[in-house]
Every structure is written in structure tokens, then in C-alpha cells.
Amino acid sequence: METLGLIMMIIGGLLFGGGFAYLFFKMRKIVKAQALEIFNLKKEFSILAIIGIGVAVGTLLFFSGIPLYWKTPNQPYEWVLIVFGSLLSGYSIAGLISTFYLHFYQTKFAKSFHNWLFYVLLMSIPILICGIWILSEGFAQHMTYPLINGISWKNGLHFTSLGESPNIAWYAICILAGAIIVYFVCDHYMYKVYGKHGLLESTFLIAFPSGIIGARIGYVIGQWNVEFGPVFNEDPFKMFRIHEGGLTILSGAIVGIIVGVLWFRFRHKDIPIGPTINIIVPTILIAQAVGRWGNFFNNEVHGELVSDASWRWLPTMILENMRFSSIGPKAGAGMIYAPLFFVEFLSNLAGYFILTFGFGKGLKKYVKGYDLAFGYVAWYGMTRVILEPLRYGAFNMGENGAWSWIWSIIFVGVGLLAIVINHIVRWIINERKNPQELSMEKAKRYFDTSLASLIGMGTIIIGIFILGLCLYVQFDMPTNVSSIALVPHNVGLILWIISLCLIPSLIIPCLYMFKGVKKFKMKRD
């Protein structure tokens, strides 16, 4: 059975890879055609459908061979899950890639057919997720937990888990995979705008390692008094051993963005930087979403112990792996460590779609250059503001565990204020380019927006002051000064105050949007 399983895995892998290679060959042939009349499109798409079936069969053979190779006594229902999940995953990923390629890169199809391709593309995404979910359930009961987190060849080639540092860590692969996905997404959108691939190659090669360096610098600064400062005299090079772990996305994102923007500006002076930044920066949320799965495999950056009753909707593989922690004891019966990685994964994906399509497309008339980049800063800052207090205490950075939380609040404030200032500055520039007496309506809008920005700035100062009182509890202070403890109630109160007072900075754009919708309706009537 072991030999049979190995043969099935090899044949399945070859069929999967060969099917995809031929699929790309056929799609490229259709996309590159100058005239579609030379094709019998009905026949061509029938061939693509058959290739998709071949890819699905290859996926089925590969995953069906694994239980035979492992000699695991799978139950009948588990075989059903493996078969159904494999076919669903293989066929949906073939459909997703082919419809994406044909929809966006062959512009000569009829509009109705383009719409059909787009609907198939959208449907393929949830089907693929369901397929992977079902497939994982077929293996979940036979996996060893905690799951492996990498590969090591120190004592011969073998998989590693908690307690051993891998030479190739899944964490690093997740970060790299997220970065590569982001590159192709950005390259696709740049092609749609400028009709050319490869505009971001050098920028990616510069910005990605810069982001990693920035992430390490931020971690070293945040953990200096806890991890690096006390041992600096004995081990000054500890701060450079990045392979031992220790990155913070907050600083990594900012450094990567700044370096990437400067480099792109240097390389492409003929391309407007504002709209380009609006394309690139929100996609960082996709990279961060994928990268968080590295924390899952490392059993780190999770929350406190909670009952698993509220999390049983998760795939079994995730649920079982969250019973382990890289620094805490194994969870007891009916308990898991809160899977914050999954919450942030969903939040980051939601943020990307909201920024790119909700604001970038839905409010295109009102969105200016750099707006979506600042929106990314605010969105990710708010995500971290909410999740940081929920983390397992040992994963919080700084002496008091609030270093990342403080910077997350700063991210929110800077992002929102930057959007307001961006619009004010553009407004002033436009007025100077078109010197004329300000109408009462324009003057009122100018005053309202300025007032909103001042309220926002004042709110951030108040929020930081309150946060300072929260942290002041660790120092000696006069007995007549009552400190505010950093407890969930006060955390929520601080967030409520900041969010409530920042609402005015959002009211003005909403009023503009309402005014635009009203005009649109009047035109239609």
C-alpha cells in the first residue's frame, strides 16, 4: 500500500503540473490571438474544461495517495471528504486561473462573455476555499499536533515542530508567498492602467528586503529594554540574528513603503506617484494576511486561553493546532488559545477589499492620490489597536507590553489626519492654480474640513494623554494622583473617545458623497 500511495502521488503530481502547463499554453494562445475568428471558441473552451478535469483528477490522485503512503486507517467518511475536497479544489483553482487570465487579458470577447467569465471567476474563489476546507477535514484526525513548522537538515532532512529551529521555516515561506502574491496583483493592475508588465520589478526587489530590515529594527527598538539591552555587552550581535525570529509589521510596512515610493519615483519619473501608491499600498494587507499563517505554524502571537465552544466552526486542523503555544502550556480539555492570527487574516483581507473596491472604486470621484495609502495606515492601525490587548501577555512588546499598542493608535491618528490634510493641501493648490474669489459654499467647506482636522488632532492628543496615564501606573507618583489602569474597560473607553471624536473627519466626505448621489439621481430623473 505504501508503494501504491507513492505511485499515486507521483502520477497525480505529474498530471497536475502537466495539466496546468497545457492550460497556460492554451490560454496564452487565445489571449495572444489578434483575431478570435481563427478559433472555434466552443471547441477551445471544451478543451479547457477537459484540462480542468485532468487537473482535478491529478489533485485527487495526489491527495488520495497520501493516506496510503502514511498507512493511516481512514474512515469511509474521511475518504469521501478527501475525494470530494480534492476534485473541488483542483477544478476550482483551474477555473479561477483560466477565467482570470482570459477575462483580464483578452479584450476582444463580447461584453456578455466577459461578464460570464467574471461571474465564474468570483464563484471559483468561495468554491476553492470550501474545497480546501473539506480536504483538510479528511486529514485532520490523522495529523500530529502541533503541526510541523519547517524543514531542517541539521541531523538529516526532516520536518520540525515546536522546540527545534528549522532551516526553512513555514513562517518565512508564508511571508515570501504573501509578497509574491502582492507583486503579481500590483503588476496586474499596473498593466491595466499603463499596458506594460514589469514596472514594479526593481521596486519589489528593493522594498521587500527593506521592509524586513525595518521590521527587525522596529522589533529591536521595541524590545530593547527587555530582550536586547540587558545582554548587549555580552552579545552585541544578538540584534542582527533575524533568523531567530522577531519582526514587527508596523515598522516593516512603513519602511518598505517609504523606500519603495522613493525608489519607484527615482526609476519612473514619468508615472504619477499618487495613483500608483493607491494601487500598491493597500495590497500590503494581502501580504500581511498570508504572513499571519506563519504565526499559526509557529504557534505564536495568539490570544489567551478560551473555550473552544465558540470556535468549533473553524477547520479541525486549525482548532487542534491552537491547543499549543510556543511559550505557554498545552491548553486543557475544551480550551484553545484564541486564534488571533485568523482574526487578523480576515481583517486584513476585508481591509484590502474595502479600501480598493469600496473606496477606490465606489468613491473614485472623491478619492485622491495617496488617500488609499493613508487609509491602509489607519485600517491596519485600528486592527492592531483592537487585537493587541487580546494577545497572550508574553507576546506584547516593550517593558509594559504596550509598545505596539501605542504605535497602533498613532497609526490610526496619522492615517486619518493625513487623509484630511491631503485633501486640504490639494484644495489650496487648486485655488492657487485657479485664482478667484471664494464662494460662500467653498469657504464653508474649507472651514468645515479644517475644523474636522483640528478636532481629529485634538482627539489624538487626548487619546495619547489618557494612554500615558494608563502607563503611568508603573512609576512612582503622588498619592493624590489617581492612575487609570490598563484594563479592558478603559481600553474600550479610550478607543471609544478617539473614534467618537474622529467622526467629524469622516462626516465631510460622506456629505460630499451624498451630494454627488443626489446630483446623479437628479440627472437620471
Short mmCIF file of C-alpha atoms in Angstrom, two decimals:
data_model
loop_
_atom_site.label_atom_id
_atom_site.label_comp_id
_atom_site.label_asym_id
_atom_site.label_seq_id
_atom_site.Cartn_x
_atom_site.Cartn_y
_atom_site.Cartn_z
CA MET A 1 0.00 0.00 0.00
CA GLU A 2 2.87 2.34 0.75
CA THR A 3 4.30 1.82 -2.76
CA LEU A 4 0.88 2.27 -4.34
CA GLY A 5 0.39 5.50 -2.44
CA LEU A 6 3.77 6.82 -3.60
CA ILE A 7 2.98 5.92 -7.23
CA MET A 8 -0.41 7.68 -6.99
CA MET A 9 1.25 10.79 -5.56
CA ILE A 10 3.84 10.89 -8.36
CA ILE A 11 1.28 10.33 -11.11
CA GLY A 12 -1.07 12.88 -9.54
CA GLY A 13 1.69 15.48 -9.26
CA LEU A 14 2.72 14.97 -12.89
CA LEU A 15 -0.88 15.14 -14.08
CA PHE A 16 -1.50 18.29 -12.01
CA GLY A 17 1.66 20.03 -13.24
CA GLY A 18 1.26 18.90 -16.84
CA GLY A 19 -2.38 19.93 -16.87
CA PHE A 20 -1.55 23.41 -15.69
CA ALA A 21 1.29 23.76 -18.18
CA TYR A 22 -1.03 22.83 -21.06
CA LEU A 23 -3.76 25.06 -19.62
CA PHE A 24 -1.42 28.07 -19.71
CA PHE A 25 -0.35 27.16 -23.25
CA LYS A 26 -3.96 27.14 -24.48
CA MET A 27 -4.90 30.33 -22.62
CA ARG A 28 -1.83 32.17 -23.87
CA LYS A 29 -2.66 31.12 -27.41
CA ILE A 30 -6.18 32.55 -27.08
CA VAL A 31 -5.03 35.74 -25.35
CA LYS A 32 -2.29 36.48 -27.89
CA ALA A 33 -4.58 35.96 -30.90
CA GLN A 34 -5.09 39.11 -32.95
CA ALA A 35 -8.49 37.88 -34.15
CA LEU A 36 -10.79 35.40 -32.43
CA GLU A 37 -12.28 34.27 -35.74
CA ILE A 38 -9.36 31.85 -36.22
CA PHE A 39 -10.63 29.84 -33.22
CA ASN A 40 -13.59 27.57 -32.76
CA LEU A 41 -14.16 29.05 -29.31
CA LYS A 42 -16.71 26.42 -28.34
CA LYS A 43 -14.15 23.73 -29.04
CA GLU A 44 -11.35 25.63 -27.31
CA PHE A 45 -13.34 26.12 -24.12
CA SER A 46 -14.40 22.48 -24.17
CA ILE A 47 -10.68 21.60 -24.24
CA LEU A 48 -10.04 23.99 -21.32
CA ALA A 49 -12.85 22.30 -19.36
CA ILE A 50 -11.31 18.87 -20.04
CA ILE A 51 -7.89 20.12 -18.94
CA GLY A 52 -9.52 21.38 -15.74
CA ILE A 53 -10.90 17.89 -15.15
CA GLY A 54 -7.40 16.49 -15.68
CA VAL A 55 -6.01 18.91 -13.08
CA ALA A 56 -8.78 17.86 -10.67
CA VAL A 57 -8.01 14.16 -11.23
CA GLY A 58 -4.32 14.85 -10.63
CA THR A 59 -5.22 16.58 -7.36
CA LEU A 60 -7.38 13.60 -6.40
CA LEU A 61 -4.64 11.03 -7.12
CA PHE A 62 -2.04 13.03 -5.18
CA PHE A 63 -4.09 13.50 -2.03
CA SER A 64 -5.61 10.01 -2.18
CA GLY A 65 -2.09 8.58 -2.25
CA ILE A 66 -1.09 10.32 0.99
CA PRO A 67 -3.18 8.13 3.38
CA LEU A 68 -1.92 5.00 1.60
CA TYR A 69 1.69 6.20 1.87
CA TRP A 70 1.23 7.15 5.53
CA LYS A 71 -0.69 3.91 6.24
CA THR A 72 -3.39 5.80 8.12
CA PRO A 73 -6.65 3.91 8.76
CA ASN A 74 -9.01 6.46 7.25
CA GLN A 75 -12.71 6.02 7.86
CA PRO A 76 -15.14 5.88 4.88
CA TYR A 77 -16.42 9.41 5.56
CA GLU A 78 -12.82 10.68 5.53
CA TRP A 79 -12.26 9.14 2.10
CA VAL A 80 -15.40 10.88 0.89
CA LEU A 81 -14.04 14.20 2.20
CA ILE A 82 -10.66 13.63 0.54
CA VAL A 83 -12.17 12.67 -2.82
CA PHE A 84 -14.76 15.45 -2.87
CA GLY A 85 -12.37 18.10 -1.50
CA SER A 86 -9.61 17.15 -3.96
CA LEU A 87 -11.86 17.32 -7.01
CA LEU A 88 -13.45 20.57 -5.85
CA SER A 89 -10.08 22.20 -5.09
CA GLY A 90 -8.36 21.09 -8.29
CA TYR A 91 -11.15 22.06 -10.65
CA SER A 92 -11.89 25.39 -8.94
CA ILE A 93 -8.26 26.53 -8.96
CA ALA A 94 -8.03 25.65 -12.67
CA GLY A 95 -11.23 27.60 -13.29
CA LEU A 96 -10.06 30.54 -11.19
CA ILE A 97 -6.75 30.94 -13.01
CA SER A 98 -8.14 30.40 -16.52
CA THR A 99 -11.12 32.76 -16.14
CA PHE A 100 -8.92 35.42 -14.52
CA TYR A 101 -6.40 35.26 -17.35
CA LEU A 102 -8.97 35.26 -20.13
CA HIS A 103 -11.21 37.92 -18.57
CA PHE A 104 -8.48 40.48 -17.96
CA TYR A 105 -6.06 39.83 -20.82
CA GLN A 106 -8.26 39.03 -23.85
CA THR A 107 -10.21 42.19 -24.52
CA LYS A 108 -11.83 41.05 -27.76
CA PHE A 109 -14.53 38.91 -26.17
CA ALA A 110 -18.10 40.19 -26.25
CA LYS A 111 -19.16 42.10 -23.15
CA SER A 112 -21.70 39.42 -22.19
CA PHE A 113 -19.00 36.75 -22.36
CA HIS A 114 -16.65 38.91 -20.26
CA ASN A 115 -19.40 39.19 -17.65
CA TRP A 116 -19.82 35.42 -17.69
CA LEU A 117 -16.08 34.92 -17.17
CA PHE A 118 -16.11 37.38 -14.29
CA TYR A 119 -19.00 35.60 -12.56
CA VAL A 120 -17.21 32.25 -12.91
CA LEU A 121 -14.08 33.90 -11.53
CA LEU A 122 -15.94 35.17 -8.47
CA MET A 123 -17.69 31.84 -7.86
CA SER A 124 -14.38 29.95 -8.09
CA ILE A 125 -12.99 31.73 -5.01
CA PRO A 126 -15.52 30.50 -2.39
CA ILE A 127 -15.63 27.06 -4.08
CA LEU A 128 -11.85 26.79 -3.77
CA ILE A 129 -11.98 27.79 -0.10
CA CYS A 130 -14.70 25.21 0.57
CA GLY A 131 -12.71 22.55 -1.30
CA ILE A 132 -9.57 23.16 0.73
CA TRP A 133 -11.63 23.19 3.93
CA ILE A 134 -13.31 19.86 3.09
CA LEU A 135 -9.99 18.33 2.06
CA SER A 136 -8.34 19.36 5.32
CA GLU A 137 -11.12 17.68 7.31
CA GLY A 138 -10.25 14.38 5.64
CA PHE A 139 -6.73 14.51 7.10
CA ALA A 140 -7.31 16.41 10.35
CA GLN A 141 -7.76 13.40 12.64
CA HIS A 142 -4.51 11.79 11.44
CA MET A 143 -2.20 14.80 11.74
CA THR A 144 0.35 15.16 14.51
CA TYR A 145 -0.14 18.30 16.58
CA PRO A 146 1.36 20.80 16.87
CA LEU A 147 1.80 20.90 13.11
CA ILE A 148 5.25 20.97 11.57
CA ASN A 149 6.67 24.47 11.17
CA GLY A 150 9.52 23.89 8.75
CA ILE A 151 12.29 21.69 7.40
CA SER A 152 15.71 21.04 8.94
CA TRP A 153 18.80 19.26 7.64
CA LYS A 154 20.96 19.60 10.74
CA ASN A 155 20.64 15.89 11.55
CA GLY A 156 19.42 14.71 8.18
CA LEU A 157 16.47 16.02 6.20
CA HIS A 158 13.40 16.06 8.46
CA PHE A 159 10.39 18.15 9.43
CA THR A 160 10.48 20.28 12.57
CA SER A 161 7.93 21.32 15.14
CA LEU A 162 7.97 23.28 18.40
CA GLY A 163 11.30 23.20 20.20
CA GLU A 164 13.54 22.99 17.13
CA SER A 165 14.57 25.82 14.84
CA PRO A 166 14.06 24.88 11.18
CA ASN A 167 16.46 25.80 8.39
CA ILE A 168 13.48 26.57 6.17
CA ALA A 169 10.55 27.87 8.24
CA TRP A 170 6.96 27.91 7.05
CA TYR A 171 6.85 31.38 8.62
CA ALA A 172 9.42 32.65 6.10
CA ILE A 173 7.64 30.87 3.24
CA CYS A 174 4.33 32.49 4.23
CA ILE A 175 5.91 35.96 4.26
CA LEU A 176 7.60 35.35 0.91
CA ALA A 177 4.42 33.88 -0.60
CA GLY A 178 2.43 36.94 0.53
CA ALA A 179 4.99 39.27 -1.02
CA ILE A 180 4.97 37.38 -4.33
CA ILE A 181 1.16 37.40 -4.47
CA VAL A 182 1.17 41.14 -3.85
CA TYR A 183 3.71 41.66 -6.63
CA PHE A 184 1.55 39.86 -9.18
CA VAL A 185 -1.61 41.65 -8.02
CA CYS A 186 0.10 45.04 -8.35
CA ASP A 187 1.68 44.09 -11.66
CA HIS A 188 -1.76 43.13 -12.96
CA TYR A 189 -3.29 46.48 -12.00
CA MET A 190 -0.30 48.42 -13.36
CA TYR A 191 -0.72 46.56 -16.64
CA LYS A 192 -4.40 47.53 -16.76
CA VAL A 193 -3.50 51.21 -16.27
CA TYR A 194 -0.26 51.52 -18.25
CA GLY A 195 -0.38 48.49 -20.58
CA LYS A 196 3.01 47.16 -19.53
CA HIS A 197 4.21 44.38 -17.23
CA GLY A 198 7.32 44.55 -15.08
CA LEU A 199 7.06 48.18 -13.96
CA LEU A 200 7.42 47.13 -10.32
CA GLU A 201 10.19 44.51 -10.57
CA SER A 202 13.04 46.62 -9.22
CA THR A 203 10.75 48.31 -6.70
CA PHE A 204 9.73 44.91 -5.31
CA LEU A 205 13.36 43.77 -5.06
CA ILE A 206 14.23 46.93 -3.12
CA ALA A 207 11.09 47.44 -0.99
CA PHE A 208 10.62 43.84 0.22
CA PRO A 209 14.05 43.40 1.91
CA SER A 210 13.82 46.99 3.16
CA GLY A 211 10.53 46.09 4.85
CA ILE A 212 12.14 43.05 6.50
CA ILE A 213 15.01 45.21 7.78
CA GLY A 214 12.54 47.83 9.02
CA ALA A 215 10.51 45.14 10.77
CA ARG A 216 13.63 43.93 12.56
CA ILE A 217 14.69 47.45 13.55
CA GLY A 218 11.24 48.12 14.98
CA TYR A 219 11.32 44.88 16.96
CA VAL A 220 14.79 45.62 18.35
CA ILE A 221 13.74 49.12 19.41
CA GLY A 222 10.51 47.89 20.99
CA GLN A 223 12.21 45.04 22.84
CA TRP A 224 15.47 46.80 23.67
CA ASN A 225 14.94 47.08 27.41
CA VAL A 226 13.50 43.57 27.62
CA GLU A 227 15.49 41.41 25.22
CA PHE A 228 18.50 43.19 23.70
CA GLY A 229 19.69 45.90 26.08
CA PRO A 230 20.39 43.61 29.08
CA VAL A 231 22.68 41.34 27.02
CA PHE A 232 24.21 43.96 24.74
CA ASN A 233 27.64 43.94 26.41
CA GLU A 234 27.86 40.14 26.32
CA ASP A 235 26.19 39.57 22.95
CA PRO A 236 26.04 42.78 20.86
CA PHE A 237 25.23 40.85 17.66
CA LYS A 238 22.01 39.37 19.01
CA MET A 239 20.04 42.17 17.37
CA PHE A 240 21.27 41.05 13.93
CA ARG A 241 20.24 37.39 14.28
CA ILE A 242 16.98 37.79 12.46
CA HIS A 243 16.75 34.04 11.79
CA GLU A 244 15.96 33.57 15.49
CA GLY A 245 12.69 35.43 14.99
CA GLY A 246 11.49 38.87 15.96
CA LEU A 247 9.78 41.16 13.44
CA THR A 248 7.11 43.82 13.82
CA ILE A 249 4.90 44.58 10.85
CA LEU A 250 4.20 48.15 11.93
CA SER A 251 7.73 49.39 11.30
CA GLY A 252 8.32 46.96 8.43
CA ALA A 253 5.36 48.28 6.48
CA ILE A 254 6.34 51.93 6.93
CA VAL A 255 10.00 51.41 5.97
CA GLY A 256 9.03 49.24 3.00
CA ILE A 257 6.51 51.81 1.77
CA ILE A 258 8.89 54.76 2.11
CA VAL A 259 11.80 53.01 0.40
CA GLY A 260 9.52 51.61 -2.30
CA VAL A 261 7.97 55.01 -3.05
CA LEU A 262 11.35 56.73 -3.25
CA TRP A 263 12.78 54.03 -5.49
CA PHE A 264 9.75 53.95 -7.80
CA ARG A 265 9.86 57.73 -8.06
CA PHE A 266 13.54 57.54 -8.97
CA ARG A 267 13.01 54.82 -11.59
CA HIS A 268 9.75 56.06 -13.15
CA LYS A 269 9.63 59.84 -13.17
CA ASP A 270 7.08 59.73 -16.00
CA ILE A 271 4.45 57.83 -13.98
CA PRO A 272 2.31 59.81 -11.47
CA ILE A 273 3.16 58.59 -8.00
CA GLY A 274 -0.17 59.30 -6.23
CA PRO A 275 -2.41 56.91 -8.21
CA THR A 276 0.38 54.32 -8.22
CA ILE A 277 0.64 54.44 -4.44
CA ASN A 278 -3.14 53.96 -4.24
CA ILE A 279 -2.72 50.76 -6.25
CA ILE A 280 0.26 49.31 -4.41
CA VAL A 281 -0.03 50.14 -0.71
CA PRO A 282 -3.46 48.57 0.08
CA THR A 283 -2.21 45.26 -1.36
CA ILE A 284 0.23 45.07 1.55
CA LEU A 285 -2.78 43.91 3.56
CA ILE A 286 -2.86 40.77 1.38
CA ALA A 287 0.80 40.05 2.18
CA GLN A 288 0.11 40.56 5.89
CA ALA A 289 -2.94 38.28 5.72
CA VAL A 290 -0.87 35.47 4.19
CA GLY A 291 2.06 36.15 6.51
CA ARG A 292 -0.12 35.66 9.60
CA TRP A 293 -0.39 31.97 8.73
CA GLY A 294 3.31 31.79 9.62
CA ASN A 295 2.31 32.69 13.18
CA PHE A 296 -0.18 29.83 13.06
CA PHE A 297 2.50 27.28 12.18
CA ASN A 298 4.83 28.75 14.82
CA ASN A 299 2.06 28.65 17.48
CA GLU A 300 2.73 32.28 18.37
CA VAL A 301 1.08 35.70 18.62
CA HIS A 302 -2.16 34.11 19.80
CA GLY A 303 -4.61 35.21 22.47
CA GLU A 304 -5.36 33.95 25.95
CA LEU A 305 -6.89 30.57 26.70
CA VAL A 306 -10.58 30.47 25.76
CA SER A 307 -13.26 27.82 25.45
CA ASP A 308 -13.25 26.08 22.08
CA ALA A 309 -17.07 26.05 22.04
CA SER A 310 -17.21 29.41 20.19
CA TRP A 311 -14.57 28.40 17.67
CA ARG A 312 -15.79 24.99 16.50
CA TRP A 313 -16.81 26.45 13.16
CA LEU A 314 -13.09 26.59 12.31
CA PRO A 315 -11.46 23.71 10.40
CA THR A 316 -10.42 20.91 12.77
CA MET A 317 -6.77 21.32 11.78
CA ILE A 318 -6.73 24.94 12.98
CA LEU A 319 -8.69 24.15 16.12
CA GLU A 320 -6.35 21.32 17.17
CA ASN A 321 -3.19 23.29 16.44
CA MET A 322 -4.42 26.19 18.59
CA ARG A 323 -4.25 23.95 21.66
CA PHE A 324 -0.49 24.52 21.62
CA SER A 325 1.66 27.58 22.29
CA SER A 326 5.31 28.28 21.62
CA ILE A 327 5.69 29.82 25.09
CA GLY A 328 2.68 28.60 27.09
CA PRO A 329 1.45 25.25 28.38
CA LYS A 330 -0.77 22.99 26.33
CA ALA A 331 -4.40 24.03 26.59
CA GLY A 332 -6.61 21.88 28.78
CA ALA A 333 -9.66 19.93 27.68
CA GLY A 334 -12.18 22.11 25.86
CA MET A 335 -9.75 25.05 25.68
CA ILE A 336 -7.67 26.64 22.93
CA TYR A 337 -5.52 29.73 22.56
CA ALA A 338 -7.59 32.41 20.82
CA PRO A 339 -6.63 32.27 17.10
CA LEU A 340 -5.89 35.96 16.67
CA PHE A 341 -3.88 35.16 13.55
CA PHE A 342 -7.13 34.11 11.85
CA VAL A 343 -8.98 37.22 13.03
CA GLU A 344 -6.22 39.44 11.64
CA PHE A 345 -6.15 37.36 8.44
CA LEU A 346 -9.84 38.13 7.88
CA SER A 347 -9.46 41.78 8.93
CA ASN A 348 -6.58 42.33 6.51
CA LEU A 349 -8.44 40.78 3.60
CA ALA A 350 -11.55 42.80 4.43
CA GLY A 351 -9.43 45.95 4.63
CA TYR A 352 -7.96 45.34 1.19
CA PHE A 353 -11.35 44.88 -0.47
CA ILE A 354 -12.92 47.82 1.38
CA LEU A 355 -10.07 50.18 0.52
CA THR A 356 -9.58 49.01 -3.07
CA PHE A 357 -13.17 48.48 -4.15
CA GLY A 358 -15.32 50.22 -1.52
CA PHE A 359 -13.34 53.47 -1.58
CA GLY A 360 -11.06 53.15 -4.62
CA LYS A 361 -13.91 52.15 -6.96
CA GLY A 362 -17.09 53.16 -5.14
CA LEU A 363 -15.88 56.64 -4.17
CA LYS A 364 -13.49 57.11 -7.07
CA LYS A 365 -14.70 60.67 -7.64
CA TYR A 366 -13.65 61.74 -4.15
CA VAL A 367 -10.51 59.65 -3.67
CA LYS A 368 -7.26 61.50 -4.36
CA GLY A 369 -3.71 60.30 -4.79
CA TYR A 370 -2.23 58.86 -1.55
CA ASP A 371 -5.68 58.53 0.08
CA LEU A 372 -5.76 54.73 -0.05
CA ALA A 373 -2.17 54.56 1.23
CA PHE A 374 -3.14 56.63 4.26
CA GLY A 375 -6.29 54.52 4.54
CA TYR A 376 -4.07 51.44 4.79
CA VAL A 377 -2.16 53.02 7.68
CA ALA A 378 -5.41 53.82 9.52
CA TRP A 379 -7.02 50.43 8.82
CA TYR A 380 -4.07 48.34 9.92
CA GLY A 381 -3.51 50.58 12.92
CA MET A 382 -7.13 50.07 14.04
CA THR A 383 -6.81 46.30 13.52
CA ARG A 384 -3.82 46.21 15.82
CA VAL A 385 -5.40 48.58 18.33
CA ILE A 386 -8.26 46.11 18.76
CA LEU A 387 -6.15 42.92 18.76
CA GLU A 388 -3.10 43.97 20.78
CA PRO A 389 -4.90 43.99 24.19
CA LEU A 390 -6.26 40.50 23.39
CA ARG A 391 -2.82 38.95 22.90
CA TYR A 392 -1.24 36.48 25.27
CA GLY A 393 0.76 38.74 27.57
CA ALA A 394 4.21 37.40 26.70
CA PHE A 395 3.75 38.38 23.03
CA ASN A 396 3.25 42.08 23.76
CA MET A 397 6.29 44.22 23.07
CA GLY A 398 8.03 46.59 25.45
CA GLU A 399 8.54 46.67 29.20
CA ASN A 400 4.87 47.32 29.88
CA GLY A 401 3.60 45.33 26.92
CA ALA A 402 2.03 48.38 25.28
CA TRP A 403 4.70 49.42 22.76
CA SER A 404 2.89 48.06 19.68
CA TRP A 405 -0.45 49.23 21.01
CA ILE A 406 0.80 52.82 21.36
CA TRP A 407 2.15 52.81 17.82
CA SER A 408 -1.07 51.29 16.53
CA ILE A 409 -3.00 54.23 17.97
CA ILE A 410 -0.51 56.59 16.34
CA PHE A 411 -1.05 54.76 13.05
CA VAL A 412 -4.81 55.37 13.25
CA GLY A 413 -4.41 59.04 14.04
CA VAL A 414 -1.72 59.69 11.45
CA GLY A 415 -3.63 57.82 8.74
CA LEU A 416 -6.92 59.68 9.26
CA LEU A 417 -5.30 63.08 9.67
CA ALA A 418 -3.12 62.51 6.62
CA ILE A 419 -6.24 61.92 4.50
CA VAL A 420 -7.78 65.18 5.73
CA ILE A 421 -4.56 67.13 5.24
CA ASN A 422 -4.10 65.58 1.79
CA HIS A 423 -7.46 66.98 0.71
CA ILE A 424 -6.87 70.37 2.32
CA VAL A 425 -3.48 70.77 0.62
CA ARG A 426 -4.93 69.78 -2.76
CA TRP A 427 -7.78 72.21 -2.21
CA ILE A 428 -5.37 75.09 -1.51
CA ILE A 429 -3.24 74.19 -4.54
CA ASN A 430 -6.28 74.11 -6.80
CA GLU A 431 -7.42 77.50 -5.52
CA ARG A 432 -3.99 78.97 -6.26
CA LYS A 433 -3.97 77.49 -9.74
CA ASN A 434 -7.42 78.99 -10.33
CA PRO A 435 -7.33 82.35 -8.52
CA GLN A 436 -10.87 83.54 -7.99
CA GLU A 437 -12.96 84.85 -5.18
CA LEU A 438 -14.02 82.05 -2.88
CA SER A 439 -17.74 81.47 -2.94
CA MET A 440 -19.56 81.13 0.39
CA GLU A 441 -20.08 77.40 -0.28
CA LYS A 442 -16.35 76.80 -0.89
CA ALA A 443 -15.41 78.86 2.14
CA LYS A 444 -17.79 76.84 4.30
CA ARG A 445 -16.38 73.55 3.01
CA TYR A 446 -12.84 74.79 3.65
CA PHE A 447 -13.76 75.80 7.20
CA ASP A 448 -15.60 72.52 7.92
CA THR A 449 -12.71 70.38 6.72
CA SER A 450 -10.17 72.43 8.68
CA LEU A 451 -12.32 72.15 11.80
CA ALA A 452 -12.59 68.38 11.33
CA SER A 453 -8.80 68.06 11.10
CA LEU A 454 -8.31 70.19 14.24
CA ILE A 455 -10.83 68.06 16.15
CA GLY A 456 -9.05 64.94 14.96
CA MET A 457 -5.66 66.28 16.06
CA GLY A 458 -7.04 67.29 19.43
CA THR A 459 -8.57 63.87 19.88
CA ILE A 460 -5.28 62.11 19.19
CA ILE A 461 -3.57 64.31 21.77
CA ILE A 462 -6.30 63.50 24.31
CA GLY A 463 -6.05 59.80 23.50
CA ILE A 464 -2.27 59.79 23.92
CA PHE A 465 -2.62 61.69 27.21
CA ILE A 466 -5.10 59.12 28.53
CA LEU A 467 -2.85 56.33 27.35
CA GLY A 468 0.05 58.00 29.17
CA LEU A 469 -1.99 57.89 32.37
CA CYS A 470 -2.59 54.19 31.77
CA LEU A 471 1.14 53.58 31.54
CA TYR A 472 1.96 56.00 34.39
CA VAL A 473 0.82 53.35 36.85
CA GLN A 474 4.23 51.63 36.64
CA PHE A 475 6.05 54.69 38.05
CA ASP A 476 6.02 56.31 41.46
CA MET A 477 3.58 59.21 41.60
CA PRO A 478 1.95 61.48 44.14
CA THR A 479 -0.76 59.86 46.22
CA ASN A 480 -3.26 62.50 45.16
CA VAL A 481 -2.99 61.41 41.51
CA SER A 482 -5.30 58.54 40.59
CA SER A 483 -3.91 56.40 37.80
CA ILE A 484 -6.01 54.76 35.14
CA ALA A 485 -5.29 51.04 34.97
CA LEU A 486 -4.77 49.39 31.59
CA VAL A 487 -7.84 47.16 31.81
CA PRO A 488 -10.29 46.14 29.05
CA HIS A 489 -12.89 48.66 30.25
CA ASN A 490 -10.51 51.58 29.95
CA VAL A 491 -9.03 50.28 26.72
CA GLY A 492 -12.52 50.29 25.25
CA LEU A 493 -13.18 53.75 26.73
CA ILE A 494 -10.05 55.20 25.13
CA LEU A 495 -10.92 53.70 21.75
CA TRP A 496 -14.49 54.97 22.07
CA ILE A 497 -13.32 58.52 22.82
CA ILE A 498 -10.86 58.54 19.92
CA SER A 499 -13.33 57.02 17.45
CA LEU A 500 -16.18 59.31 18.54
CA CYS A 501 -14.12 62.46 18.18
CA LEU A 502 -12.72 61.41 14.82
CA ILE A 503 -16.19 61.03 13.34
CA PRO A 504 -16.23 64.70 12.15
CA SER A 505 -13.27 63.95 9.89
CA LEU A 506 -15.44 61.34 8.16
CA ILE A 507 -18.66 63.39 8.01
CA ILE A 508 -17.38 65.83 5.35
CA PRO A 509 -16.51 63.15 2.74
CA CYS A 510 -19.86 61.47 3.47
CA LEU A 511 -21.69 64.74 2.81
CA TYR A 512 -19.81 65.15 -0.46
CA MET A 513 -20.76 61.59 -1.40
CA PHE A 514 -24.43 62.25 -0.57
CA LYS A 515 -24.35 65.41 -2.62
CA GLY A 516 -22.88 63.52 -5.57
CA VAL A 517 -25.51 60.77 -5.31
CA LYS A 518 -28.26 63.40 -5.16
CA LYS A 519 -26.96 65.08 -8.32
CA PHE A 520 -26.71 61.70 -10.03
CA LYS A 521 -30.34 60.91 -9.21
CA MET A 522 -31.45 64.31 -10.47
CA LYS A 523 -29.66 63.70 -13.77
CA ARG A 524 -31.30 60.31 -14.14
CA ASP A 525 -34.76 61.76 -13.41
#
